[in-house]
Coordinates of C-alpha atoms in Angstrom, one line a residue:
M27 CA 108.4 75.2 111.1
R28 CA 105.4 72.8 111.9
K29 CA 102.2 74.7 111.3
E30 CA 98.6 73.9 113.3
I31 CA 94.5 75.2 112.5
I32 CA 92.6 75.0 115.7
I33 CA 89.0 75.2 115.8
N34 CA 86.6 76.0 118.7
S35 CA 82.9 76.5 117.7
S36 CA 80.5 77.3 119.7
G37 CA 76.3 77.8 119.5
S38 CA 77.3 81.6 118.8
E39 CA 80.6 81.4 116.8
R40 CA 83.6 79.8 115.4
R41 CA 87.1 81.0 116.2
I42 CA 89.9 79.2 113.9
A43 CA 94.1 79.5 115.3
I44 CA 96.3 79.0 113.1
L45 CA 99.6 77.9 115.4
E46 CA 103.5 78.1 114.3
D47 CA 105.4 75.8 116.0
G48 CA 103.1 76.3 118.9
R49 CA 102.6 80.2 119.3
T50 CA 99.1 82.1 117.8
A51 CA 99.9 83.6 114.7
E52 CA 96.5 84.0 113.1
L53 CA 92.9 84.5 114.1
F54 CA 89.6 83.6 112.9
V55 CA 85.8 85.1 114.1
E56 CA 82.7 83.5 112.7
T57 CA 80.1 85.0 114.8
S58 CA 76.3 84.5 113.8
G59 CA 74.2 88.0 112.4
K60 CA 77.9 89.0 111.0
D61 CA 78.6 87.4 108.0
R62 CA 81.7 87.4 105.9
N63 CA 81.3 89.7 103.0
V64 CA 84.6 89.4 101.0
G65 CA 84.5 87.3 98.1
D66 CA 80.6 87.6 97.6
I67 CA 79.2 89.3 94.0
Y68 CA 76.7 91.0 93.7
L69 CA 74.8 92.8 90.9
G70 CA 74.7 96.8 91.6
K71 CA 73.4 99.7 90.5
V72 CA 75.7 103.0 90.0
A73 CA 74.9 105.4 92.7
K74 CA 77.2 108.4 92.1
V75 CA 80.1 108.8 89.7
M76 CA 83.2 111.4 91.0
P77 CA 85.8 111.8 88.9
G78 CA 87.1 114.4 91.3
I79 CA 88.7 110.9 93.8
R80 CA 88.5 108.9 90.6
A81 CA 85.8 107.0 92.7
A82 CA 81.8 105.4 92.2
F83 CA 79.5 104.3 95.0
I84 CA 77.6 100.6 94.1
D85 CA 73.9 100.9 95.9
I86 CA 74.4 97.1 96.2
G87 CA 71.3 96.6 98.2
L88 CA 73.4 97.2 101.7
E89 CA 73.1 99.1 104.3
Q90 CA 76.0 101.8 103.4
D91 CA 76.7 102.0 99.2
A92 CA 80.3 100.0 98.2
F93 CA 83.1 102.1 97.6
L94 CA 84.4 101.2 93.1
H95 CA 87.7 103.2 93.0
F96 CA 88.2 103.8 88.8
S97 CA 92.0 101.3 89.4
D98 CA 89.8 98.6 90.1
I99 CA 87.7 98.5 87.0
G100 CA 88.4 95.7 85.2
S101 CA 90.9 94.5 88.0
V102 CA 91.5 91.7 89.3
E103 CA 95.0 92.1 90.6
F104 CA 93.7 92.8 93.7
Y105 CA 92.7 89.1 94.0
N106 CA 96.9 88.3 94.2
A107 CA 97.2 89.6 97.4
I108 CA 94.2 88.4 98.7
F109 CA 94.8 84.8 98.5
D110 CA 98.8 85.0 98.0
E111 CA 98.7 84.1 93.9
E112 CA 100.5 86.3 91.1
E113 CA 100.2 86.2 87.4
E114 CA 103.8 84.7 86.5
K115 CA 104.7 87.3 83.5
E116 CA 106.5 85.2 80.9
G117 CA 105.8 85.0 77.6
T118 CA 103.8 82.2 76.7
S119 CA 101.6 84.1 79.8
D120 CA 101.5 87.6 77.1
K121 CA 101.3 85.1 74.3
A122 CA 98.4 82.8 76.0
H123 CA 96.6 86.7 76.6
S124 CA 97.0 87.4 72.5
E125 CA 95.0 84.1 72.2
S126 CA 92.4 84.5 73.1
S127 CA 91.8 88.2 73.8
G128 CA 89.4 87.6 70.4
Q129 CA 87.8 84.4 72.2
N130 CA 86.2 86.7 74.7
E131 CA 82.8 86.8 73.2
H132 CA 82.6 83.4 72.9
I133 CA 82.3 82.4 76.5
E134 CA 80.2 78.7 76.5
N135 CA 76.3 79.7 77.8
G136 CA 76.9 83.2 77.1
D137 CA 77.0 86.3 74.7
D138 CA 77.0 89.7 73.6
T139 CA 74.0 90.9 75.9
F140 CA 75.9 89.4 79.0
F141 CA 78.5 91.5 78.3
D142 CA 77.4 94.7 77.5
F143 CA 74.7 93.9 80.5
V144 CA 78.0 93.9 82.7
G145 CA 79.7 96.7 81.1
H146 CA 83.2 94.3 82.1
K147 CA 84.2 93.2 78.7
N148 CA 85.0 97.5 77.5
L149 CA 86.3 98.5 80.5
N150 CA 88.6 95.5 80.9
D151 CA 89.8 96.6 78.2
S152 CA 90.0 100.0 78.0
H153 CA 91.9 98.6 81.6
Q154 CA 94.4 96.7 80.1
N155 CA 95.0 100.2 77.1
N156 CA 96.0 102.6 79.8
R157 CA 97.9 100.9 81.9
G158 CA 100.4 103.7 82.4
E159 CA 97.7 106.1 82.0
H160 CA 94.2 106.9 83.3
A161 CA 92.1 105.2 81.6
Q162 CA 88.9 106.1 80.3
V163 CA 85.8 105.0 82.8
N164 CA 82.3 104.9 81.5
L165 CA 79.7 105.3 84.5
K166 CA 76.5 106.7 84.3
K167 CA 74.3 106.8 87.4
G168 CA 71.8 104.2 87.5
Q169 CA 73.7 101.7 85.3
D170 CA 73.3 98.3 86.6
I171 CA 77.4 96.6 87.1
L172 CA 78.7 93.2 88.3
V173 CA 81.3 93.5 90.9
Q174 CA 82.4 91.6 93.7
V175 CA 83.6 92.6 97.4
I176 CA 87.4 93.0 97.9
K177 CA 87.3 94.4 101.8
E178 CA 85.0 93.9 104.6
P179 CA 83.6 97.3 105.8
V180 CA 85.2 99.5 108.3
G181 CA 84.0 102.0 111.0
K182 CA 82.0 104.2 108.5
K183 CA 83.1 103.0 105.7
G184 CA 81.3 100.2 103.2
V185 CA 82.8 97.3 101.2
R186 CA 85.4 98.0 98.6
V187 CA 84.7 95.9 95.3
R188 CA 86.3 95.8 91.8
T189 CA 84.6 94.7 88.7
G190 CA 86.9 92.0 87.8
I191 CA 85.7 88.6 89.1
S192 CA 87.4 85.9 90.5
L193 CA 86.4 82.4 91.2
P194 CA 88.7 80.8 94.5
G195 CA 88.8 76.5 94.1
R196 CA 90.7 74.6 96.4
Y197 CA 93.5 74.6 93.4
L198 CA 92.8 76.9 90.9
V199 CA 91.5 80.7 90.6
L200 CA 88.7 80.7 88.1
I201 CA 89.2 84.2 85.9
P202 CA 86.3 85.4 83.7
F203 CA 86.9 87.8 81.2
D204 CA 90.8 87.0 80.8
G205 CA 92.9 84.6 78.9
K206 CA 96.1 84.8 81.2
V207 CA 97.6 81.9 83.1
G208 CA 99.1 82.3 85.9
V209 CA 101.4 80.4 88.9
S210 CA 101.6 80.4 92.5
R211 CA 105.1 82.5 92.9
K212 CA 105.1 80.3 96.3
L213 CA 106.2 77.5 93.6
G214 CA 109.0 77.9 93.4
N215 CA 109.7 74.5 90.4
F216 CA 110.0 76.1 87.0
R217 CA 109.4 72.2 85.3
E218 CA 106.4 71.8 87.5
R219 CA 105.2 75.4 87.4
R220 CA 105.2 74.9 83.2
R221 CA 103.6 71.8 84.1
L222 CA 100.5 72.7 85.5
R223 CA 100.5 76.0 83.0
R224 CA 100.5 73.7 80.0
I225 CA 98.2 71.2 81.8
V226 CA 95.3 74.1 82.9
R227 CA 95.6 76.1 79.4
A228 CA 94.4 73.2 77.5
M229 CA 91.2 72.1 79.7
L230 CA 90.5 76.1 80.1
P231 CA 87.7 76.7 78.3
P232 CA 87.7 79.5 75.7
G233 CA 87.6 83.4 77.6
F234 CA 88.8 82.2 80.9
G235 CA 91.7 82.3 82.5
A236 CA 93.1 80.8 85.8
I237 CA 95.9 81.4 89.0
I238 CA 97.4 78.2 89.3
R239 CA 97.4 77.8 93.6
T240 CA 100.2 76.7 95.4
A241 CA 97.3 73.7 97.1
A242 CA 98.2 73.0 93.2
E243 CA 101.5 71.4 92.8
G244 CA 102.2 67.5 92.4
K245 CA 97.7 66.8 91.9
T246 CA 96.8 65.1 88.0
E247 CA 94.6 66.3 85.6
A248 CA 92.2 64.2 86.7
V249 CA 92.1 66.2 90.1
L250 CA 92.7 69.6 88.6
R251 CA 90.1 69.1 86.4
Q252 CA 87.7 68.3 89.0
D253 CA 88.0 71.4 91.4
L254 CA 87.6 73.6 87.9
D255 CA 84.9 71.9 86.2
G256 CA 83.0 72.7 90.1
L257 CA 84.0 76.8 89.6
V258 CA 82.7 76.5 85.7
R259 CA 79.8 75.1 86.6
T260 CA 79.3 78.1 89.8
W261 CA 79.8 80.7 87.2
K262 CA 77.2 78.8 85.0
E263 CA 75.1 80.4 87.9
I264 CA 76.3 83.2 88.4
E265 CA 75.5 84.2 84.5
K266 CA 72.3 82.6 84.6
S267 CA 71.5 84.8 87.5
V268 CA 73.0 88.3 86.5
K269 CA 70.1 87.8 83.7
T270 CA 66.8 87.0 86.0
E271 CA 67.9 89.2 89.5
K272 CA 67.1 93.1 89.3
A273 CA 69.6 95.4 90.9
P274 CA 70.7 95.8 94.0
A275 CA 71.1 91.9 94.5
L276 CA 73.3 89.0 95.9
I277 CA 74.1 87.0 93.1
Y278 CA 76.5 84.5 94.0
K279 CA 77.8 83.9 98.4
D280 CA 81.7 82.8 99.0
L281 CA 82.1 80.3 101.8
N282 CA 82.4 81.0 105.1
T283 CA 85.1 81.9 107.2
T284 CA 86.1 78.0 108.2
S285 CA 85.3 76.8 104.8
S286 CA 87.2 79.2 103.4
V287 CA 90.4 79.0 105.6
I288 CA 90.1 75.2 105.0
R289 CA 89.6 75.7 101.9
D290 CA 93.1 78.3 101.2
L291 CA 95.3 78.1 104.3
F292 CA 95.1 73.4 104.5
Q293 CA 97.9 73.1 102.8
D294 CA 100.5 70.5 102.8
T295 CA 102.8 73.0 105.3
V296 CA 100.3 72.4 107.8
Q297 CA 100.6 69.5 110.2
R298 CA 97.1 69.0 111.5
V299 CA 93.9 70.2 112.0
V300 CA 92.5 69.9 115.1
V301 CA 88.2 70.4 115.7
D302 CA 86.2 70.2 119.0
D303 CA 82.6 70.1 117.2
K304 CA 81.4 66.6 116.0
K305 CA 79.4 68.1 113.1
L306 CA 82.0 70.7 111.8
Y307 CA 84.4 67.5 112.4
K308 CA 82.5 66.0 109.8
E309 CA 82.0 68.7 107.3
I310 CA 86.1 69.4 107.0
R311 CA 86.3 65.5 106.3
A312 CA 83.4 65.2 103.8
Y313 CA 85.0 68.2 102.1
I314 CA 88.9 66.9 101.9
Q315 CA 87.7 63.6 101.2
W316 CA 86.4 65.3 97.7
V317 CA 88.9 67.3 96.8
S318 CA 92.1 66.2 99.2
A319 CA 91.7 62.8 100.4
D320 CA 95.6 61.9 101.1
M321 CA 95.1 64.8 103.8
L322 CA 92.3 63.1 106.1
D323 CA 94.3 61.5 108.7
R324 CA 95.5 64.9 109.3
I325 CA 91.9 66.1 110.8
E326 CA 91.2 65.6 113.9
L327 CA 88.0 65.6 116.8
Y328 CA 89.4 66.7 120.0
R329 CA 88.1 65.2 123.4
G330 CA 89.3 66.7 126.3
D331 CA 87.6 67.9 128.7
E332 CA 89.8 70.8 129.0
P333 CA 88.5 73.6 126.6
I334 CA 90.5 72.9 123.3
F335 CA 91.6 76.9 123.7
D336 CA 92.6 76.2 127.0
K337 CA 94.8 73.3 125.7
F338 CA 96.5 75.1 123.1
G339 CA 97.2 78.1 124.8
I340 CA 94.9 80.2 122.6
E341 CA 92.9 81.7 125.0
K342 CA 95.3 83.5 126.7
D343 CA 96.7 85.1 123.0
I344 CA 92.8 86.4 122.8
H345 CA 93.2 87.7 126.2
D346 CA 96.1 89.7 125.6
L347 CA 94.6 90.7 122.7
M348 CA 92.0 93.0 123.8
S349 CA 94.8 94.8 125.7
K350 CA 96.4 98.0 125.1
K351 CA 99.9 97.2 126.2
I352 CA 101.9 93.5 125.7
R353 CA 105.2 92.9 127.9
L354 CA 108.3 91.5 126.8
K355 CA 110.4 89.0 127.8
S356 CA 113.7 91.4 128.3
G357 CA 111.4 94.1 130.8
G358 CA 109.9 96.5 128.4
Y359 CA 106.8 96.5 126.6
I360 CA 104.9 97.6 123.7
I361 CA 101.8 100.3 123.8
I362 CA 99.2 99.9 120.4
E363 CA 96.8 102.3 120.0
R364 CA 94.5 102.8 117.1
T365 CA 93.2 105.9 115.9
E366 CA 91.3 107.0 112.9
A367 CA 93.9 107.6 110.5
M368 CA 96.2 105.1 111.6
T369 CA 97.8 102.1 114.3
V370 CA 100.4 103.7 116.5
I371 CA 102.7 101.6 118.4
D372 CA 105.6 102.9 121.2
V373 CA 108.4 100.8 122.1
N374 CA 109.5 101.3 126.2
S375 CA 112.5 99.8 127.3
G376 CA 110.5 99.3 130.8
R377 CA 114.1 98.7 132.6
Y378 CA 117.4 101.1 133.8
A379 CA 119.7 100.3 131.7
A380 CA 123.4 101.4 133.2
K381 CA 124.5 103.9 130.8
K382 CA 127.6 101.8 129.1
E383 CA 124.9 99.1 128.2
Q384 CA 122.1 101.3 127.3
E385 CA 122.8 101.1 123.2
L386 CA 123.4 96.7 123.5
N387 CA 119.6 97.4 125.9
S388 CA 118.4 99.6 123.3
L389 CA 119.2 96.9 120.8
R390 CA 118.3 94.0 121.9
T391 CA 114.6 95.6 123.3
N392 CA 114.1 96.9 119.7
L393 CA 114.6 93.4 118.0
E394 CA 112.6 91.8 120.5
A395 CA 109.8 94.5 119.8
A396 CA 110.4 94.2 116.1
R397 CA 109.5 90.0 116.0
E398 CA 106.5 90.9 118.3
I399 CA 105.0 93.6 116.3
C400 CA 105.1 91.5 113.5
R401 CA 103.3 88.6 115.0
Q402 CA 100.9 91.3 116.6
L403 CA 100.0 93.2 112.8
R404 CA 99.5 89.3 112.0
L405 CA 97.2 88.0 115.3
R406 CA 95.7 91.4 115.0
D407 CA 94.8 91.4 111.5
I408 CA 95.6 95.4 112.0
G409 CA 95.7 97.1 108.6
G410 CA 96.4 100.5 106.8
L411 CA 99.5 103.1 108.2
I412 CA 101.3 102.3 110.9
V413 CA 104.2 104.5 112.7
V414 CA 105.9 102.6 115.5
D415 CA 108.4 104.8 117.7
F416 CA 111.1 102.2 118.4
I417 CA 113.7 103.1 121.3
D418 CA 116.6 105.6 119.7
M419 CA 120.1 104.6 119.5
Q420 CA 123.1 106.2 118.1
D421 CA 124.3 103.7 115.6
E422 CA 123.2 104.2 112.8
K423 CA 123.6 100.2 112.1
N424 CA 121.6 99.1 115.0
D425 CA 119.0 101.4 112.7
K426 CA 119.4 98.9 109.7
K427 CA 119.9 96.1 111.8
I428 CA 116.0 96.5 112.9
Y429 CA 114.6 97.1 109.4
D430 CA 116.3 93.6 108.5
E431 CA 114.8 92.5 111.3
V432 CA 111.1 93.9 110.9
K433 CA 112.0 93.1 106.7
K434 CA 112.3 89.1 108.0
E435 CA 109.3 88.5 110.3
I436 CA 107.5 90.0 107.0
Q437 CA 108.1 87.4 105.0
K438 CA 105.6 85.2 107.3
D439 CA 102.5 87.2 106.6
R440 CA 99.8 86.7 104.0
A441 CA 98.9 90.5 103.4
K442 CA 100.6 92.9 102.1
I443 CA 103.3 95.2 103.4
T444 CA 105.6 97.8 102.9
V445 CA 108.0 98.8 105.0
L446 CA 110.3 102.2 105.6
P447 CA 113.8 102.2 107.0
L448 CA 113.7 104.2 110.1
T449 CA 114.0 108.0 110.2
E450 CA 116.2 110.0 112.3
F451 CA 113.2 109.8 115.4
S452 CA 113.5 106.4 114.7
L453 CA 110.3 106.4 113.4
M454 CA 109.0 102.9 111.1
Q455 CA 106.6 103.7 108.7
I456 CA 104.5 100.8 107.6
T457 CA 101.1 100.0 105.8
R458 CA 99.7 96.5 105.7
Q459 CA 96.7 95.5 103.7
R460 CA 93.3 96.0 104.7
V461 CA 91.0 93.2 103.7
R462 CA 88.7 92.3 107.3
Q463 CA 88.1 93.9 110.4
S464 CA 90.5 94.0 113.0
V465 CA 89.7 91.3 115.7
Q466 CA 90.2 93.0 118.0
L467 CA 87.1 95.0 116.7
S468 CA 85.3 91.5 115.8
F469 CA 85.3 91.1 120.2
S470 CA 84.4 95.1 120.9
E471 CA 81.9 97.6 120.4
Q472 CA 82.4 101.5 120.8
C473 CA 82.0 102.5 124.5
P474 CA 78.4 104.2 124.8
M475 CA 79.6 107.0 127.3
C476 CA 83.4 108.3 125.6
G477 CA 81.7 107.1 121.6
G478 CA 85.4 105.4 121.3
S479 CA 87.8 107.9 122.6
G480 CA 89.1 106.9 125.3
L481 CA 87.6 110.1 127.3
I482 CA 84.4 112.1 129.3
Q483 CA 84.1 115.2 130.4
S484 CA 84.5 115.7 134.1
K485 CA 81.2 115.7 136.5
L486 CA 82.4 118.8 137.5
F487 CA 82.4 120.5 133.8
I488 CA 79.1 119.4 133.8
F489 CA 78.3 120.5 136.4
N490 CA 79.3 123.8 135.5
Q491 CA 77.7 123.6 132.1
I492 CA 74.2 122.7 134.0
D493 CA 75.2 125.6 135.7
R494 CA 75.4 127.9 133.2
W495 CA 72.4 126.8 131.4
L496 CA 70.1 127.8 133.5
R497 CA 71.7 131.1 134.3
R498 CA 70.9 131.6 130.6
F499 CA 67.4 129.8 131.0
R500 CA 66.4 132.1 133.9
R501 CA 67.3 135.4 132.1
E502 CA 65.3 134.1 128.8
S503 CA 61.9 132.5 130.3
K504 CA 59.8 133.2 133.1
E505 CA 59.7 129.4 133.6
R506 CA 59.5 127.8 137.3
R507 CA 59.1 123.3 137.0
L508 CA 62.7 121.9 134.8
E509 CA 62.9 118.3 134.7
L510 CA 66.5 117.1 134.5
R511 CA 68.1 113.7 132.5
V512 CA 71.9 113.1 132.8
N513 CA 73.5 109.7 133.0
P514 CA 73.5 107.9 136.1
I515 CA 77.3 108.6 137.2
I516 CA 76.5 112.2 136.8
A517 CA 73.0 112.0 138.8
D518 CA 74.8 110.2 141.8
F519 CA 77.2 113.0 141.9
L520 CA 74.3 115.9 142.2
S521 CA 72.8 114.3 144.7
K522 CA 75.3 113.7 146.8
G523 CA 75.1 115.2 150.1
L524 CA 73.0 116.6 153.1
I525 CA 73.0 119.8 150.9
S526 CA 74.0 118.6 147.5
K527 CA 74.7 120.4 144.2
I528 CA 71.3 119.6 142.6
L529 CA 69.6 121.6 145.9
K530 CA 72.2 124.3 146.0
L531 CA 71.2 124.9 141.9
Q532 CA 67.8 125.2 142.9
F533 CA 68.1 127.9 146.0
K534 CA 70.2 129.6 143.3
Y535 CA 68.0 130.3 140.3
C536 CA 64.7 130.1 142.3
V537 CA 63.6 126.6 140.2
R538 CA 62.4 123.4 140.6
I539 CA 64.3 120.7 139.1
K540 CA 63.4 117.4 139.1
L541 CA 66.3 114.8 138.8
I542 CA 66.1 111.3 136.4
A543 CA 69.1 108.6 136.3
D544 CA 68.5 108.2 132.7
Q545 CA 71.3 105.3 131.3
T546 CA 70.2 106.3 127.1
V547 CA 72.0 109.6 128.2
S548 CA 75.6 109.9 128.1
A549 CA 78.4 110.5 131.0
D550 CA 79.0 114.4 129.0
E551 CA 75.8 115.3 127.9
F552 CA 71.9 116.6 130.0
R553 CA 68.9 117.1 128.9
F554 CA 66.2 119.7 130.3
Y555 CA 62.6 119.6 129.8
S556 CA 60.1 121.9 130.4
K557 CA 57.4 120.7 132.9
K558 CA 54.8 123.3 130.9
Q559 CA 56.4 122.9 127.7
N560 CA 56.2 118.8 127.9
K561 CA 59.1 119.3 125.3
E562 CA 63.2 118.6 125.4
V563 CA 64.6 122.5 125.7
T564 CA 68.4 121.7 126.3
D565 CA 69.4 124.1 122.9
Q566 CA 66.6 126.6 123.3
Y567 CA 69.4 128.1 126.0
K568 CA 72.4 126.9 124.8

């Protein structure tokens, strides 16, 4: 598979696309005013503890309190899914953990006060000792706590955090308070895994753990030490900041989206990185020169006249992202609908097939749809619960083929995914790890007209509501002068015609109404103001 990273930079926006065999597989968008939160470390203050849902809300200085589930206290497991790394479960790892567990209190430039202040050591021990049971969590309102963001805010939900801190580098992930040394599951060579574990364990400061990333394969001890030293220096700065800052405060800001993509995804499997901005091109080259000079020749500056995303066919994919309907080559299509609870995907054949070929055509369309759905989940970065309604098929063996095809395609996805076989109604349930807001939502805003529902009340329905309001108003009030504010669309509907609807209402109820078109009023509401009282009276007569 040929992989490329294409970066488009403008004054207010950076877009990064990952191409696989010439097709857009992943898309990242970085806009001014919308900072990336994942990986940031905060000194927070416990705002609320809710044992009923086994969670706490942490004030970290953002608009909404962060969500801390009790299972994320003292845990770095979530990190593995984000960066596609896994703790290697071998006897040597357990031995290393037991050997270093007594050294956790003696981190260089650290002390017991720092541990007690953060509350991490005791919580982590509790978590480790209660793997099969609910850990005893001792959080109190007003307590200071060090947390790291693991999920971006989605909708009305704040960020999700954990207390297990991890600092990612190019080749290693440094894990304070944990003596384990893990290796990426993508490193399949046993000898190389053992070599890397031996090198990293020997150079780690007491009380620190690490995960060896895929990019570390074949790297020398000097290169790994350079990466580790930088991470340890960063951690020392975090320690100093924690002791001087007052909660809530941002202690450490992780790399921006562009830098993190280069750090995490620019590996040996990537043939080239193409950038259309000279300044950014120099920054990327400087970073790669420092961490992996042998890959410098893979970085290219795009000099063409045609926009870079047009040149590589990415702009069309972005345009399709905004559409609910995706057409398939077979003539069928899929519809992607997002709701508050889940994302629903419907597969349609699109063409009539003869009865004797219906099963075969349905299978072909479903297989093509399965591949495209897996691609769209990555491209749109759709997370949470996903339900797919495939075309009904009679043969159960064909259902198994669809399930196997989806399982094969999701192997390309870095996110953690669970897939269940098709039900008797041809429904497939999928859960996909959500780390950040979907790409589609980052390109869009909630509709001011419908509030995101996709529907607004009809003009005639609004007119009838106004009619009923005036009937109640005239029965209870002796006032005769009103001001009516409505959306311009409704104002146009009410004022059309020689004898307009608003004029008919004035004659019907013997009241003078001044009609005002107001852009701030949504299309499914109206506001009445009393001229005599000089205030809004809508709610009084509803």
